[in-house]
Coordinates of C-alpha atoms and ligand atoms in Angstrom, one line a residue:
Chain E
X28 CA 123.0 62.8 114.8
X29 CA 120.3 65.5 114.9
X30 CA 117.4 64.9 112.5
X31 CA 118.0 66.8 108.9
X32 CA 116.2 70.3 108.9
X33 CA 113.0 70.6 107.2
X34 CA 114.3 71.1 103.1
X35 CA 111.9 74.0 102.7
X36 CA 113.2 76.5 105.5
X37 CA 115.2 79.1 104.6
X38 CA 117.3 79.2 108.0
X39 CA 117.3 76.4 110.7
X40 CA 119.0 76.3 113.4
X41 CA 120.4 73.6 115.8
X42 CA 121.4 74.5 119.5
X43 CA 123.1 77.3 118.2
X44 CA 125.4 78.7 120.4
X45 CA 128.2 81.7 120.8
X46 CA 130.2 82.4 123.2
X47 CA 133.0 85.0 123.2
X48 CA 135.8 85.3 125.6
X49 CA 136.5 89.2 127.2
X50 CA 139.6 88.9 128.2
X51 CA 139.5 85.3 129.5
X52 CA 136.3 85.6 130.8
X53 CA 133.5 83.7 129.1
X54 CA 130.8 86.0 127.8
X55 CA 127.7 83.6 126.8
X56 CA 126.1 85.5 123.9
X57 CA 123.2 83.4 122.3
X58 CA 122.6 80.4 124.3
X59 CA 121.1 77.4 122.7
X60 CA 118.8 78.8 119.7
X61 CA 116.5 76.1 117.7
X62 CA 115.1 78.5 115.0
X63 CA 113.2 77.6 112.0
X64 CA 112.2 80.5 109.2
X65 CA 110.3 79.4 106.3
X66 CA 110.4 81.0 102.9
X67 CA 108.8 84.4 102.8
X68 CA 108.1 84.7 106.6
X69 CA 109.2 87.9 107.8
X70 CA 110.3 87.7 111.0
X71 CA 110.9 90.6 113.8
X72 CA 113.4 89.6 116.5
X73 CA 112.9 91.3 119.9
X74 CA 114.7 91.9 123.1
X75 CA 116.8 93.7 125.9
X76 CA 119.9 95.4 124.9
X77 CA 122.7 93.0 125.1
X78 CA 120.2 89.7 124.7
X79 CA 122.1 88.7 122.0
X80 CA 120.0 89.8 118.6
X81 CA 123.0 91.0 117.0
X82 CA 125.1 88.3 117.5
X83 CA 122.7 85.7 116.2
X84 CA 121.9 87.4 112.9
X85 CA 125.7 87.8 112.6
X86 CA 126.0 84.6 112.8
X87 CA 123.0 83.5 110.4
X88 CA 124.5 85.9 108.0
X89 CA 128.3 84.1 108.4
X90 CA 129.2 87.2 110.1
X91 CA 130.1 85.9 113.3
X92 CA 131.2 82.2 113.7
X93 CA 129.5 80.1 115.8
X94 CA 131.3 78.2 119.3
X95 CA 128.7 75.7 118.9
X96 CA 125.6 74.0 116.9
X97 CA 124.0 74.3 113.3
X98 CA 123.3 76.6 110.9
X99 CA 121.5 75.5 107.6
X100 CA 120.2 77.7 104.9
X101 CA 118.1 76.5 101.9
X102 CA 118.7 73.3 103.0
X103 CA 122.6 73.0 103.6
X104 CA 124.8 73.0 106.3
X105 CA 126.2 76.6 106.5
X106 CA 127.9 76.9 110.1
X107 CA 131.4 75.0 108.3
X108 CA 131.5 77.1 105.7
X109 CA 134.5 78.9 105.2
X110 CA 135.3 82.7 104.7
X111 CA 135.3 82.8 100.7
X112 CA 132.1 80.2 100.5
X113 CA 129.5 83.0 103.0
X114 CA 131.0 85.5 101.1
X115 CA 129.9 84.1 97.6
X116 CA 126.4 83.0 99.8
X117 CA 125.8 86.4 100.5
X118 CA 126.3 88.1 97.6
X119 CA 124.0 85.9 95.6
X120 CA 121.2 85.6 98.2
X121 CA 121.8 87.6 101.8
X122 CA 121.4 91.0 102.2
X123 CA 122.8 92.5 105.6
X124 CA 121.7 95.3 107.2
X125 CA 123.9 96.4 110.0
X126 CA 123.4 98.0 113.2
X127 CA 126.2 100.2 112.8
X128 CA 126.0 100.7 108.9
X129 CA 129.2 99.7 107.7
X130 CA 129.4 102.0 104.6
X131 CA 132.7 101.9 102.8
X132 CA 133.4 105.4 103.5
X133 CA 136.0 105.9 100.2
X134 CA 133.5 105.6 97.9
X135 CA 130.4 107.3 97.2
X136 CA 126.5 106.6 98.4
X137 CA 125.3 105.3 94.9
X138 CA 128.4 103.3 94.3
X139 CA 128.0 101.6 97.9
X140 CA 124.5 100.1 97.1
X141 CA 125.6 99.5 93.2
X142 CA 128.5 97.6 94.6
X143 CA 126.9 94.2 96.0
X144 CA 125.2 94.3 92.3
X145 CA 127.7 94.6 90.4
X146 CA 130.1 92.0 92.5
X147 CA 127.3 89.7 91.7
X148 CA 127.3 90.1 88.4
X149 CA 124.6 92.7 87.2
X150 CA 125.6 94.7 84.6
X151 CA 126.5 98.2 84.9
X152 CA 123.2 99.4 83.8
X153 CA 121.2 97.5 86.0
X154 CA 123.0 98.3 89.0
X155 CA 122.3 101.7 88.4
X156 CA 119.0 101.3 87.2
X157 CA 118.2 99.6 90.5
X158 CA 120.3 101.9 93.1
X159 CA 118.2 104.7 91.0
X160 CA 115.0 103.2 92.3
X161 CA 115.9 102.0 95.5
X162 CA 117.9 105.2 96.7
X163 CA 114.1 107.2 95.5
X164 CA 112.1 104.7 97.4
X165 CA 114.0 105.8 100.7
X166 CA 114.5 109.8 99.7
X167 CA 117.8 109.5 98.6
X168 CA 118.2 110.4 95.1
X169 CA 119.6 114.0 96.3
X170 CA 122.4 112.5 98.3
X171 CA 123.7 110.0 95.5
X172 CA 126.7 111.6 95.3
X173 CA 128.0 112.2 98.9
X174 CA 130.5 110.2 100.8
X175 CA 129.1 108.5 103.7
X176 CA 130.8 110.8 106.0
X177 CA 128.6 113.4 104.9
X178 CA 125.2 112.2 105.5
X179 CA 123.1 112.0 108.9
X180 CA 122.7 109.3 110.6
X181 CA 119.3 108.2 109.7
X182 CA 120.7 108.5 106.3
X183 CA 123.3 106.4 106.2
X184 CA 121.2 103.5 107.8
X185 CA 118.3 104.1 104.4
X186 CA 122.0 103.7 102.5
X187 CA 122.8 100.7 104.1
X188 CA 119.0 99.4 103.5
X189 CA 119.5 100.6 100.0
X190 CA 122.7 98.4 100.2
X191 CA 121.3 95.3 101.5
X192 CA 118.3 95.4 98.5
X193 CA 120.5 95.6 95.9
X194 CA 121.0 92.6 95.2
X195 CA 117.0 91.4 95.1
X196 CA 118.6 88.9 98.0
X197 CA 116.2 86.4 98.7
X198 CA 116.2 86.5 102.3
X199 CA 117.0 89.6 104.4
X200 CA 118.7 90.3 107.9
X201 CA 118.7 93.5 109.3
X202 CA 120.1 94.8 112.4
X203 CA 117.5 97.4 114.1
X204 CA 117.0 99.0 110.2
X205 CA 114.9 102.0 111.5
X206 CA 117.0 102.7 115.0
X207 CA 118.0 105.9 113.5
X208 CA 115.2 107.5 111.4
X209 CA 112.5 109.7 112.7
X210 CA 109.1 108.6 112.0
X211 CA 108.6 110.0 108.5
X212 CA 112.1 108.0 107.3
X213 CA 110.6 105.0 109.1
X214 CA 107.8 104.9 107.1
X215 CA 109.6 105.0 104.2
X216 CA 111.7 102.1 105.4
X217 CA 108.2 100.3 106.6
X218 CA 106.7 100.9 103.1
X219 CA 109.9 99.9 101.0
X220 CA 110.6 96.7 103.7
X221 CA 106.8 95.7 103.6
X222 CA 107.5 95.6 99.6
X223 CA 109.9 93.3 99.8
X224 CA 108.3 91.0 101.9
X225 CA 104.9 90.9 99.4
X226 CA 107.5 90.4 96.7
X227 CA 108.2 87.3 98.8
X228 CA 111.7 87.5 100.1
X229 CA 112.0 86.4 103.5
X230 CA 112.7 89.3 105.9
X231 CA 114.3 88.9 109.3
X232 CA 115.0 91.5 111.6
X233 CA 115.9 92.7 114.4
X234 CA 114.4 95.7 116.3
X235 CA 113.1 97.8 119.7
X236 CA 110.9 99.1 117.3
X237 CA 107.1 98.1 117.8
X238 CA 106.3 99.6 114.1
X239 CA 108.2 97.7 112.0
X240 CA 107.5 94.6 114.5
X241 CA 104.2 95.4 114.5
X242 CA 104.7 94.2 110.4
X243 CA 106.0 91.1 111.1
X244 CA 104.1 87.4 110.8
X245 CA 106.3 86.6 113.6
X246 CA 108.4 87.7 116.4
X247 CA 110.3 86.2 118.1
X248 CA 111.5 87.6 121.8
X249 CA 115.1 87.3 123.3
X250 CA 116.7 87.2 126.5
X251 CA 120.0 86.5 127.8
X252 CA 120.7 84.7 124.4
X253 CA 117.3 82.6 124.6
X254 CA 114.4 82.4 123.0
X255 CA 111.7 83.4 125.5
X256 CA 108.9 83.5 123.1
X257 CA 108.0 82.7 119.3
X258 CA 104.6 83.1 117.9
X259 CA 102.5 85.2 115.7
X260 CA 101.4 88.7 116.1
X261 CA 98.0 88.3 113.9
X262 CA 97.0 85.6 116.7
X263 CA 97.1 88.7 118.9
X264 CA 94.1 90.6 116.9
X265 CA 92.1 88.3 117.9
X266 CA 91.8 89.8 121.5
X267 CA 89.2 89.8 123.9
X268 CA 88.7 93.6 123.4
X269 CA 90.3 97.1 122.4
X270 CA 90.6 98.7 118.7
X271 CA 92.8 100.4 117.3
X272 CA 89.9 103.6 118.2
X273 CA 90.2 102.8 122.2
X274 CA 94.0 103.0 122.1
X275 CA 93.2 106.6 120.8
X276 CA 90.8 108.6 123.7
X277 CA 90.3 111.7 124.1
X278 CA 90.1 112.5 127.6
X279 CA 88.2 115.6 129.2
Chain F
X23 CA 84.1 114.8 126.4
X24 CA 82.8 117.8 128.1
X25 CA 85.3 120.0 127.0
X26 CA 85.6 119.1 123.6
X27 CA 82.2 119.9 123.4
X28 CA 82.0 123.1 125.2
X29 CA 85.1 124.3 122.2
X30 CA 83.2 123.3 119.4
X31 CA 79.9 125.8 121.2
X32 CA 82.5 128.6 121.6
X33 CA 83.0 128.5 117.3
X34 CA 78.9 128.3 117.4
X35 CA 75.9 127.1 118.6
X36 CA 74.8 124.1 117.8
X37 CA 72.6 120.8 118.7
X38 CA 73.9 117.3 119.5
X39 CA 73.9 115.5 116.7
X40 CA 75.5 118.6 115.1
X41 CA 78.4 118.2 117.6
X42 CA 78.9 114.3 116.8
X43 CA 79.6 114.9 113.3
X44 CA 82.2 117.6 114.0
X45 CA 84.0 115.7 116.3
X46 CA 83.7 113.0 113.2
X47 CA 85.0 115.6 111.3
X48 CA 87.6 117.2 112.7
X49 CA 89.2 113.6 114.3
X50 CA 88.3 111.5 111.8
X51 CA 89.0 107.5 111.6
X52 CA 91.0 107.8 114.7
X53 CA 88.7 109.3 117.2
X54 CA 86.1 106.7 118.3
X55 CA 82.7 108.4 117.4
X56 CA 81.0 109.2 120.4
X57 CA 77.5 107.9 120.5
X58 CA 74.7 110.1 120.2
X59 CA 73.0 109.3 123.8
X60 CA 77.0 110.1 125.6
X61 CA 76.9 113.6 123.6
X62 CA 73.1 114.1 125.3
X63 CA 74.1 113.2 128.9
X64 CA 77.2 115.2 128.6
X65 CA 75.2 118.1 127.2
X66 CA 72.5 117.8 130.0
X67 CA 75.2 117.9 132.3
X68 CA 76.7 121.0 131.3
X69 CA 73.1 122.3 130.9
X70 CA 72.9 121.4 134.9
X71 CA 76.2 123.1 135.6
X72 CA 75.2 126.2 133.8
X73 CA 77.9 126.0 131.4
X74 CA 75.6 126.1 128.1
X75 CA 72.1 126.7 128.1
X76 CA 69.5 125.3 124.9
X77 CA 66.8 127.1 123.2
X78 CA 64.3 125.1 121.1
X79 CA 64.3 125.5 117.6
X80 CA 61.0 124.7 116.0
X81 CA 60.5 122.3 112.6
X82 CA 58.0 121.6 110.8
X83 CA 56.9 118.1 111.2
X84 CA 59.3 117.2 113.5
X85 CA 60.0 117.7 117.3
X86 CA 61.5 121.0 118.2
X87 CA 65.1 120.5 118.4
X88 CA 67.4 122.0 121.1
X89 CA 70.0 124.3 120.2
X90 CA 73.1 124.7 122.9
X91 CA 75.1 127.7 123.7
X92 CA 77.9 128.5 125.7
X93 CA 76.7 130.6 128.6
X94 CA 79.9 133.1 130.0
X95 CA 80.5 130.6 133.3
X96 CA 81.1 128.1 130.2
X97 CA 83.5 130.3 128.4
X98 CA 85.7 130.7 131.6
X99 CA 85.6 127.0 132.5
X100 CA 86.9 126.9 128.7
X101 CA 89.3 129.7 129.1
X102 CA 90.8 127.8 132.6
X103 CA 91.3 124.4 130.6
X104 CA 93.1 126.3 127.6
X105 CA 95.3 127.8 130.0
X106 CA 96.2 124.6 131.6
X107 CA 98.7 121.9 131.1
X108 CA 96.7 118.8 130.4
X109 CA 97.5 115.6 132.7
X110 CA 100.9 113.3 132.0
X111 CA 99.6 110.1 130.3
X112 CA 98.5 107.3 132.8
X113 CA 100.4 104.0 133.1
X114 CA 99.2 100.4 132.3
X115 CA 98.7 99.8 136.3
X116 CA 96.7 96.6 135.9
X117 CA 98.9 95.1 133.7
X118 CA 101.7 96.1 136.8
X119 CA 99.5 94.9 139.1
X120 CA 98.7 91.4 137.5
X121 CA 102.7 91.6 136.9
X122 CA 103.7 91.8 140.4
X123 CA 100.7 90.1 141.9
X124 CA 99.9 87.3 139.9
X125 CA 103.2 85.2 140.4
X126 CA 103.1 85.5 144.2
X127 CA 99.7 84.0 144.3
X128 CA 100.7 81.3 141.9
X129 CA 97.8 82.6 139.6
X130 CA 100.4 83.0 136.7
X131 CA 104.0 83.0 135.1
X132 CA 105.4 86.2 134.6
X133 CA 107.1 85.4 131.5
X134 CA 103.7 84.1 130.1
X135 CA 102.0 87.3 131.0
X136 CA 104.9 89.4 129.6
X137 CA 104.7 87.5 126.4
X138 CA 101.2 87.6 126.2
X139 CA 101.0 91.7 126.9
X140 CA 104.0 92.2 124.2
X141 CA 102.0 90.0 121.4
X142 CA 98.6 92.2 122.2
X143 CA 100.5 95.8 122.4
X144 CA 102.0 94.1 119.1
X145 CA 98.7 93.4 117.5
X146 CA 97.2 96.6 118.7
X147 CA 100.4 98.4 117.1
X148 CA 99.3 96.4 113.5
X149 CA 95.7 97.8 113.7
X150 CA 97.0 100.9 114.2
X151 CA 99.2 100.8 110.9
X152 CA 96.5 99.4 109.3
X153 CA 94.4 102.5 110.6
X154 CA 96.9 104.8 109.3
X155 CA 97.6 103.1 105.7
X156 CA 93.5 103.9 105.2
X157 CA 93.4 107.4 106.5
X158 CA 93.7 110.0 103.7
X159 CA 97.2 111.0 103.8
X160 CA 96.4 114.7 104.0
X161 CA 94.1 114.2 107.4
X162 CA 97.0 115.2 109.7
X163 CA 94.8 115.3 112.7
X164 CA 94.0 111.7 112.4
X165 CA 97.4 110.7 111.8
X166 CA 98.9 112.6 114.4
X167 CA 96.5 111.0 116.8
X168 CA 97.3 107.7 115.6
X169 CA 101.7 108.5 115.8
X170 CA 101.1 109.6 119.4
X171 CA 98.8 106.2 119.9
X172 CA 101.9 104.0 118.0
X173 CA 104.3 106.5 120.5
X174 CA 102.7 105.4 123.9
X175 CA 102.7 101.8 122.9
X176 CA 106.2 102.2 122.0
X177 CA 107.0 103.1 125.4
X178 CA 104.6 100.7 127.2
X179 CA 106.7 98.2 125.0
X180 CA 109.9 99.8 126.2
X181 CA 108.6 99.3 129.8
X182 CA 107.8 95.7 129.2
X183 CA 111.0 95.0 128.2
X184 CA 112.2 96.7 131.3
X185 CA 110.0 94.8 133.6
X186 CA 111.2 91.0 131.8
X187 CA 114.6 92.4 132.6
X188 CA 114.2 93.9 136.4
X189 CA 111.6 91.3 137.9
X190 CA 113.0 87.4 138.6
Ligands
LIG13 N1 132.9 91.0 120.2 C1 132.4 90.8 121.4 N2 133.3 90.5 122.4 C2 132.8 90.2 123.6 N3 131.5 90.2 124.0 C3 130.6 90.6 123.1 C4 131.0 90.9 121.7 N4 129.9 91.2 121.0 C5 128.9 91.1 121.8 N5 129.3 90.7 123.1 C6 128.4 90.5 124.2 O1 127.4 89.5 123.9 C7 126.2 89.9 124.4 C8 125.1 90.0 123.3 O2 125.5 91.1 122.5 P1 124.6 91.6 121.2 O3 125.4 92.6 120.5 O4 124.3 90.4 120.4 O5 123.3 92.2 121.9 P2 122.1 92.9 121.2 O6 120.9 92.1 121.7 O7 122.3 93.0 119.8 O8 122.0 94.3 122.0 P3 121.6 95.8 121.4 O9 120.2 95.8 121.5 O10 122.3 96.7 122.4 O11 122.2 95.9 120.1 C9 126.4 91.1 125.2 O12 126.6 90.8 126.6 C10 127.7 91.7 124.7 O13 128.4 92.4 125.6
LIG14 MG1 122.6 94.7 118.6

């Protein structure tokens, strides 16, 4: 018997591995991850391409089964639920950003981030009261009508963001939210993402970039599907020397 | 910062402690303010290269105070470094060189001095937000000098990465 996770984390994970097959081959994705997030960290998962980020927060979000180990959120076994049970879980407290956006491109941008509300039971008002809000927080209100199809990239992936807040979840994964957005969307995506996390909702994501990482209490560091390093990036102010100024000379 | 300075004589003469508070001006919260002495030395230096030249300005009850111009060997040396393509950023080599040196001498781990560099480029990254959040939002030479300082790290970051991936 492994000792019962800590009541008060949010996630906790127990040797959690995954391993998929390519065509008979074993392909060992995530290798053996003991993870603990408490409530309100927000936590930036780093790493090599192909280290296996993805595949663990699919798999904390119930995305992606697991081959073996534990998953517990709030406090309760997650890794046996079935199909219908993470999908209920998400609705009423995960919000997923993904890598590759996964719009439903039949319906329209403001109905994709009303949706998740309204399938957890907001009323029609709210829903649109808070897709209004959300879809201005990221630049959006112009493009509330468009199909998917019809927006840019970096758009799309503030959609999906939009998406994934809808809700109010109380803890958030996201899969490299800002890969696509030039530096002025990014900030927009910092500002809203920062908001969340002082509203206390527990943040985890995962991205190559050092902005939005650079946020985080914590990050955590990948590679070939282990956990190389965990620790806190305000431990790292305290450094021997260097400000923010020196990182900025003027040479001549 | 002898060139800087020699740009700010080309818009007019001026003395020392005039230039430090344009270069505070102009660069704001993300320049480091030069010291008053550096601006001196440099000045004196250009003095001894005959790139500016000083007159003293007289005030009443206080020491004369020296006011720089830019002589014309000062405007071409100016002209030359306008027309030129300023140097390619330089790379993190003692970080490299503690990288590549420090496990064959059994001074360190590799992985430990990875992890250490990416948490320090990540708390460097955080005072540079921080510096950006309290610059007025309307200063775009300060906040363009603090993107291209978030850019580099990005890319020394990037390179880290590459480094835990290539070396055993
Ligand atoms: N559906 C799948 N079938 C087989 N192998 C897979 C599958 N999904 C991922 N993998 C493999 O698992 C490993 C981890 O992939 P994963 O997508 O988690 O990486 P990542 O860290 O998110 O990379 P990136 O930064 O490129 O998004 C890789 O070797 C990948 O090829
Ligand atoms: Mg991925």
């Amino acid at each position: 018997m492994t000792p019962p996770p800590v009541a008060g984390s949010v996630i906790s994970t127990v040797n959690l591995v995954k391993i998929y097959s390519n065509g008979g081959v074993p392909v060992p994705a995530v290798r053996g991850v003991d993870l603990r997030v408490e409530a309100g960290e927000f936590v930036a998962i780093m790493g090599p391409s192909g280290s296996g980020k993805s595949t663990l927060v699919h798999m904390l979000g119930g995305l992606d089964s697991r081959t073996s180990g534990e998953i517990w959120l709030d406090g309760r076994r997650a890794d046996t639920l079935g199909e219908s049970a993470w999908a209920l879980l998400r609705r009423r407290k995960i919000g997923f950003v993904f890598q590759f956006f996964n719009l439903v491109a039949t319906m329209t941008v403001a109905d994709n981030v009303e949706l998740p509300a309204l399938l957890a039971g907001a009323s029609a008002r709210e829903a649109r009261e808070r897709r209004e809000r959300l879809l201005a927080e990221l630049g959006l209100t112009g493009r509330a009508d468009a199909s998917p199809a019809q927006l840019a990239g970096g758009e799309q992936q503030r959609v999906a963001l939009a998406r994934a807040l809808a809700n109010r979840p109380s803890l958030l994964l996201a899969d490299e939210p800002t890969g696509n957005l030039d530096s002025r969307n990014t900030r927009d995506v910092l500002r809203l993402i920062g908001e969340v996390h002082r509203g206390g909702q527990t943040v985890v994501l995962v991205t190559h970039d050092a902005r939005v990482a650079g946020m985080a209490d914590r990050v955590i560091s990948l590679l070939d599907g282990q956990v190389v390093d965990d620790g806190t990036v305000g431990a790292a102010r305290r450094r021997p020397r260097g400000t923010a100024g020196d990182v900025v000379e003027l040479r001549g | 910062m002898r060139l800087p300075l020699l740009a700010l004589l080309a818009k007019e003469p001026a003395h020392g402690y005039e230039l430090k508070q344009s270069l505070e001006q102009i660069f704001g919260d993300a320049y480091p303010s030069p010291n008053i002495g550096q601006i001196y030395v440099t000045l004196g230096r250009l003095e001894k290269d005959g790139l500016v030249r000083a007159v003293d300005v007289e005030q009443s009850n206080r020491p004369n105070k020296k006011v720089y111009y830019l002589t014309a060997p000062g405007r071409e040396a100016l002209d030359t470094w306008a027309d030129e393509p300023a140097d390619g950023p330089r790379i993190r080599d003692e970080f490299f060189m503690k990288l590549v040196l420090a496990p064959m001498t059994g001074l360190a781990d590799r992985m430990v001095l990875i992890n250490r560099q990416r948490r320090h480029y990540l708390g460097l990254m955080r005072d540079l937000h921080d510096l950006a959040e309290r610059t007025a939002q309307d200063d775009r030479v300060a906040l363009l000098l603090i993107e291209g300082a978030m850019l580099h790290l990005q890319a020394d970051l990037d390179w880290l990465e590459r480094c835990q991936e290539e070396l055993p």
